[in-house]
Amino acid sequence: MSSTRNPGRVAGFWYLLLCIVGPLRLIYIPDKLFVHGNASATANNIAAHEWLFRFGIVADLLGAVILIFLVLAFYRLFKGVDQNLAVLVVIVGGVMPSLLYFVNVVSDSAALMVVRGADFLSVFDKPQRDALAMLFLRMHDHQNIAAEVLWGLWLFPLAILVYRSGFLPRFLGVWLVINGFAYLALSLTGELFPQFQGKVFTLSQPAMFGEIALMLWLVIKGAKPQAVAAAAGC
C-alpha cells in the first residue's frame, strides 16, 4: 500500500527503524564495554573495540535524523486532527531530543579522543585519562536522564492525537499517557534519587510498551485518516 494511501504505515516504519538503531548506544554498547565503577577497564574495552564504540556514535547521529523524519510523518498523519498538537509533537518529540542526540555525540567523541591518547593529552597519565573518559561517559548518561523528560512530554500530545483521531484505537492513547508518566518518573528519580532508578525502571517496564504497541499497530495495520474525513462528509 502506498504512503499516500496509508501514511500511518510510513510513520510506523520510521518508528521501527528508531527502535532498531536506538538500543545500540543506549543498551548494547554500555552492556558490552562499560564496567561499572572501573574507569580503567572501561577505557581499555573502548580502546580494544573502538569500531563498536564508533558505531554507537553513528547510531546516535542516525537516531537524531530518523527522529526528525518520524515526527514529520506524525505531523502529516495527525495535522487534520489538531494541527497545534501535531506541531508540539514535532518540537518536543523531534527537534529538541535530536539536539540532545548531537550533544551526546560530542560527549562520546571526547571520551574516545581521551582513550586514544591524543598528543595534547600527554600531560595526563593513564589513570587520569581513564577518569576523564569515564567523566564524559557519565555526562552522556546524565544527558539521557535529562532527555527522558522530553521522551515523556512528547507522548502527551501524541496520546491526545491518537485518542481523538478516530482511526487508531483509543487504548493506545491511554497507554501512551501512562508511558509518558513513566519516563517522567524515571527522569525525576534519576536526578533526585539515583539509588532507586534501577527499581523504578524495572517497575515501569509494562508502561514502556505503549510506544512499542503504537509502532507495531502502525507497521502492521497502518492508519488512513483521509478515510475518516471522507466518511464524515457523507
Short mmCIF file of C-alpha atoms in Angstrom, two decimals:
data_model
loop_
_atom_site.label_atom_id
_atom_site.label_comp_id
_atom_site.label_asym_id
_atom_site.label_seq_id
_atom_site.Cartn_x
_atom_site.Cartn_y
_atom_site.Cartn_z
CA MET A 1 0.00 0.00 0.00
CA SER A 2 1.43 3.39 -0.95
CA SER A 3 2.47 6.01 1.61
CA THR A 4 -0.17 8.37 0.17
CA ARG A 5 -2.94 5.89 0.90
CA ASN A 6 -1.54 4.84 4.29
CA PRO A 7 0.68 7.49 5.90
CA GLY A 8 0.34 5.72 9.24
CA ARG A 9 2.45 2.86 7.92
CA VAL A 10 5.19 5.32 6.92
CA ALA A 11 5.27 6.64 10.49
CA GLY A 12 5.32 3.07 11.76
CA PHE A 13 8.36 2.12 9.70
CA TRP A 14 10.26 5.23 10.85
CA TYR A 15 9.34 4.26 14.42
CA LEU A 16 10.55 0.71 13.82
CA LEU A 17 13.85 1.98 12.43
CA LEU A 18 14.32 4.17 15.51
CA CYS A 19 13.64 1.18 17.76
CA ILE A 20 16.32 -0.80 15.91
CA VAL A 21 19.01 1.91 15.90
CA GLY A 22 18.38 3.44 19.33
CA PRO A 23 19.26 0.49 21.60
CA LEU A 24 22.75 0.09 20.07
CA ARG A 25 24.23 3.02 22.03
CA LEU A 26 21.64 3.12 24.77
CA ILE A 27 21.76 -0.54 25.82
CA TYR A 28 24.07 -2.81 23.80
CA ILE A 29 27.34 -0.84 23.94
CA PRO A 30 27.15 0.01 27.67
CA ASP A 31 26.42 -3.66 28.38
CA LYS A 32 29.38 -4.85 26.29
CA LEU A 33 32.04 -2.22 27.01
CA PHE A 34 31.35 -0.36 30.22
CA VAL A 35 32.43 -1.73 33.61
CA HIS A 36 30.57 -0.07 36.47
CA GLY A 37 32.95 1.76 38.81
CA ASN A 38 36.07 0.76 36.86
CA ALA A 39 37.35 3.56 34.64
CA SER A 40 40.49 1.68 33.57
CA ALA A 41 38.62 -1.45 32.42
CA THR A 42 36.04 0.66 30.59
CA ALA A 43 38.72 2.69 28.79
CA ASN A 44 40.59 -0.50 27.84
CA ASN A 45 37.39 -2.04 26.44
CA ILE A 46 36.69 1.05 24.34
CA ALA A 47 40.28 1.03 23.03
CA ALA A 48 40.03 -2.67 22.18
CA HIS A 49 36.64 -2.31 20.48
CA GLU A 50 36.97 1.16 19.02
CA TRP A 51 34.85 0.43 15.95
CA LEU A 52 31.97 -0.85 18.07
CA PHE A 53 32.09 2.37 20.08
CA ARG A 54 32.22 4.38 16.86
CA PHE A 55 29.14 2.54 15.60
CA GLY A 56 27.41 3.76 18.76
CA ILE A 57 28.29 7.35 17.84
CA VAL A 58 26.92 6.82 14.33
CA ALA A 59 23.79 5.24 15.85
CA ASP A 60 23.15 8.43 17.81
CA LEU A 61 23.56 10.50 14.64
CA LEU A 62 21.18 8.24 12.73
CA GLY A 63 18.74 8.31 15.64
CA ALA A 64 18.62 12.10 15.51
CA VAL A 65 17.86 12.11 11.78
CA ILE A 66 15.33 9.27 11.99
CA LEU A 67 13.54 11.03 14.84
CA ILE A 68 13.04 14.14 12.71
CA PHE A 69 11.53 12.10 9.88
CA LEU A 70 9.35 10.23 12.39
CA VAL A 71 7.78 13.35 13.88
CA LEU A 72 7.26 14.83 10.41
CA ALA A 73 5.43 11.63 9.49
CA PHE A 74 3.32 12.02 12.63
CA TYR A 75 2.59 15.63 11.68
CA ARG A 76 1.36 14.50 8.29
CA LEU A 77 -0.76 11.82 9.92
CA PHE A 78 -2.35 13.96 12.64
CA LYS A 79 -2.44 17.53 11.30
CA GLY A 80 -6.10 17.07 10.40
CA VAL A 81 -6.92 16.06 13.98
CA ASP A 82 -5.27 19.05 15.72
CA GLN A 83 -2.54 20.98 13.95
CA ASN A 84 -1.31 22.73 17.12
CA LEU A 85 -0.79 19.44 18.94
CA ALA A 86 0.88 17.98 15.84
CA VAL A 87 3.35 20.90 15.82
CA LEU A 88 4.00 20.30 19.52
CA VAL A 89 4.86 16.68 18.73
CA VAL A 90 7.39 17.87 16.13
CA ILE A 91 9.07 20.32 18.51
CA VAL A 92 9.08 18.37 21.79
CA GLY A 93 9.38 14.91 20.27
CA GLY A 94 11.68 15.65 17.36
CA VAL A 95 13.64 18.89 17.27
CA MET A 96 14.63 19.10 20.95
CA PRO A 97 15.58 15.42 21.51
CA SER A 98 17.52 15.40 18.24
CA LEU A 99 19.68 18.26 19.50
CA LEU A 100 20.47 16.21 22.60
CA TYR A 101 21.49 13.29 20.40
CA PHE A 102 24.13 15.55 18.85
CA VAL A 103 25.29 16.72 22.29
CA ASN A 104 25.69 13.07 23.27
CA VAL A 105 27.81 12.51 20.17
CA VAL A 106 30.16 15.25 21.36
CA SER A 107 30.47 13.56 24.78
CA ASP A 108 31.25 10.18 23.25
CA SER A 109 33.71 11.68 20.76
CA ALA A 110 35.52 13.38 23.65
CA ALA A 111 35.66 10.08 25.56
CA LEU A 112 37.10 8.31 22.51
CA MET A 113 39.66 11.08 21.99
CA VAL A 114 40.83 10.72 25.59
CA VAL A 115 41.00 6.92 25.36
CA ARG A 116 43.10 7.08 22.19
CA GLY A 117 45.51 9.45 23.96
CA ALA A 118 45.85 12.40 21.61
CA ASP A 119 49.25 14.15 21.72
CA PHE A 120 47.97 17.19 23.58
CA LEU A 121 46.73 14.87 26.37
CA SER A 122 50.26 13.62 27.12
CA VAL A 123 50.32 15.85 30.22
CA PHE A 124 47.86 13.40 31.78
CA ASP A 125 48.94 9.94 32.86
CA LYS A 126 46.89 6.82 32.01
CA PRO A 127 44.71 6.72 35.17
CA GLN A 128 43.88 10.41 34.73
CA ARG A 129 42.89 9.87 31.08
CA ASP A 130 40.74 6.89 32.07
CA ALA A 131 39.00 9.02 34.68
CA LEU A 132 38.39 11.77 32.10
CA ALA A 133 36.93 9.25 29.66
CA MET A 134 34.60 7.95 32.37
CA LEU A 135 33.56 11.53 33.13
CA PHE A 136 32.47 12.08 29.51
CA LEU A 137 30.59 8.77 29.51
CA ARG A 138 28.82 9.75 32.72
CA MET A 139 27.89 13.06 31.09
CA HIS A 140 26.29 11.05 28.29
CA ASP A 141 24.26 9.12 30.86
CA HIS A 142 23.12 12.26 32.66
CA GLN A 143 22.14 13.86 29.37
CA ASN A 144 19.96 10.82 28.70
CA ILE A 145 18.37 11.14 32.15
CA ALA A 146 17.56 14.77 31.37
CA ALA A 147 16.28 13.84 27.90
CA GLU A 148 13.78 11.42 29.47
CA VAL A 149 11.72 14.48 30.35
CA LEU A 150 11.28 15.16 26.65
CA TRP A 151 10.78 11.46 25.90
CA GLY A 152 7.85 11.60 28.31
CA LEU A 153 6.38 15.02 27.50
CA TRP A 154 6.05 14.46 23.75
CA LEU A 155 3.90 11.40 24.38
CA PHE A 156 1.13 13.52 25.95
CA PRO A 157 0.18 15.50 22.80
CA LEU A 158 0.75 12.35 20.75
CA ALA A 159 -1.59 10.43 23.07
CA ILE A 160 -4.30 13.07 22.70
CA LEU A 161 -3.97 12.93 18.92
CA VAL A 162 -4.20 9.14 18.91
CA TYR A 163 -7.21 9.21 21.26
CA ARG A 164 -9.08 11.83 19.22
CA SER A 165 -8.11 10.57 15.80
CA GLY A 166 -10.87 8.03 15.21
CA PHE A 167 -8.56 5.95 13.01
CA LEU A 168 -6.44 4.48 15.84
CA PRO A 169 -7.62 2.56 18.92
CA ARG A 170 -8.19 4.76 21.94
CA PHE A 171 -6.46 2.33 24.29
CA LEU A 172 -3.18 3.20 22.54
CA GLY A 173 -3.66 6.84 23.52
CA VAL A 174 -4.28 5.88 27.16
CA TRP A 175 -1.22 3.62 27.14
CA LEU A 176 0.93 6.44 25.73
CA VAL A 177 -0.11 8.73 28.59
CA ILE A 178 0.99 6.08 31.09
CA ASN A 179 4.22 5.66 29.10
CA GLY A 180 4.84 9.39 29.29
CA PHE A 181 4.42 9.46 33.08
CA ALA A 182 6.81 6.51 33.34
CA TYR A 183 9.53 8.45 31.51
CA LEU A 184 8.98 11.48 33.73
CA ALA A 185 9.22 9.29 36.82
CA LEU A 186 12.47 7.79 35.54
CA SER A 187 13.99 11.19 34.86
CA LEU A 188 12.99 12.71 38.19
CA THR A 189 14.16 9.63 40.07
CA GLY A 190 17.49 9.73 38.25
CA GLU A 191 18.00 13.36 39.22
CA LEU A 192 16.66 13.27 42.80
CA PHE A 193 17.01 9.67 44.00
CA PRO A 194 19.51 7.93 41.68
CA GLN A 195 19.85 5.00 44.08
CA PHE A 196 16.26 4.00 43.23
CA GLN A 197 16.49 4.49 39.47
CA GLY A 198 17.01 0.79 38.72
CA LYS A 199 13.97 -0.20 40.76
CA VAL A 200 11.78 2.43 39.11
CA PHE A 201 12.99 1.29 35.68
CA THR A 202 12.01 -2.31 36.45
CA LEU A 203 8.58 -1.34 37.75
CA SER A 204 7.89 0.91 34.77
CA GLN A 205 8.60 -1.71 32.10
CA PRO A 206 4.92 -2.56 31.36
CA ALA A 207 4.20 1.13 30.77
CA MET A 208 7.16 1.41 28.37
CA PHE A 209 5.49 -0.95 25.91
CA GLY A 210 3.00 1.79 24.98
CA GLU A 211 5.29 3.15 22.28
CA ILE A 212 6.07 -0.34 21.01
CA ALA A 213 2.35 -1.12 20.81
CA LEU A 214 1.74 2.03 18.74
CA MET A 215 4.71 1.25 16.50
CA LEU A 216 3.55 -2.31 15.86
CA TRP A 217 -0.02 -1.18 15.16
CA LEU A 218 1.19 1.36 12.61
CA VAL A 219 3.59 -1.07 10.92
CA ILE A 220 1.05 -3.89 10.70
CA LYS A 221 -2.23 -2.08 10.16
CA GLY A 222 -1.23 1.49 9.36
CA ALA A 223 -3.66 4.39 9.58
CA LYS A 224 -5.72 6.17 6.92
CA PRO A 225 -7.06 9.50 8.26
CA GLN A 226 -8.46 10.53 4.87
CA ALA A 227 -10.89 7.63 5.03
CA VAL A 228 -12.31 9.05 8.27
CA ALA A 229 -12.64 12.51 6.73
CA ALA A 230 -14.44 11.09 3.72
CA ALA A 231 -16.86 9.19 5.94
CA ALA A 232 -17.58 12.34 7.93
CA GLY A 233 -18.52 14.18 4.76
CA CYS A 234 -21.13 11.59 3.72
#
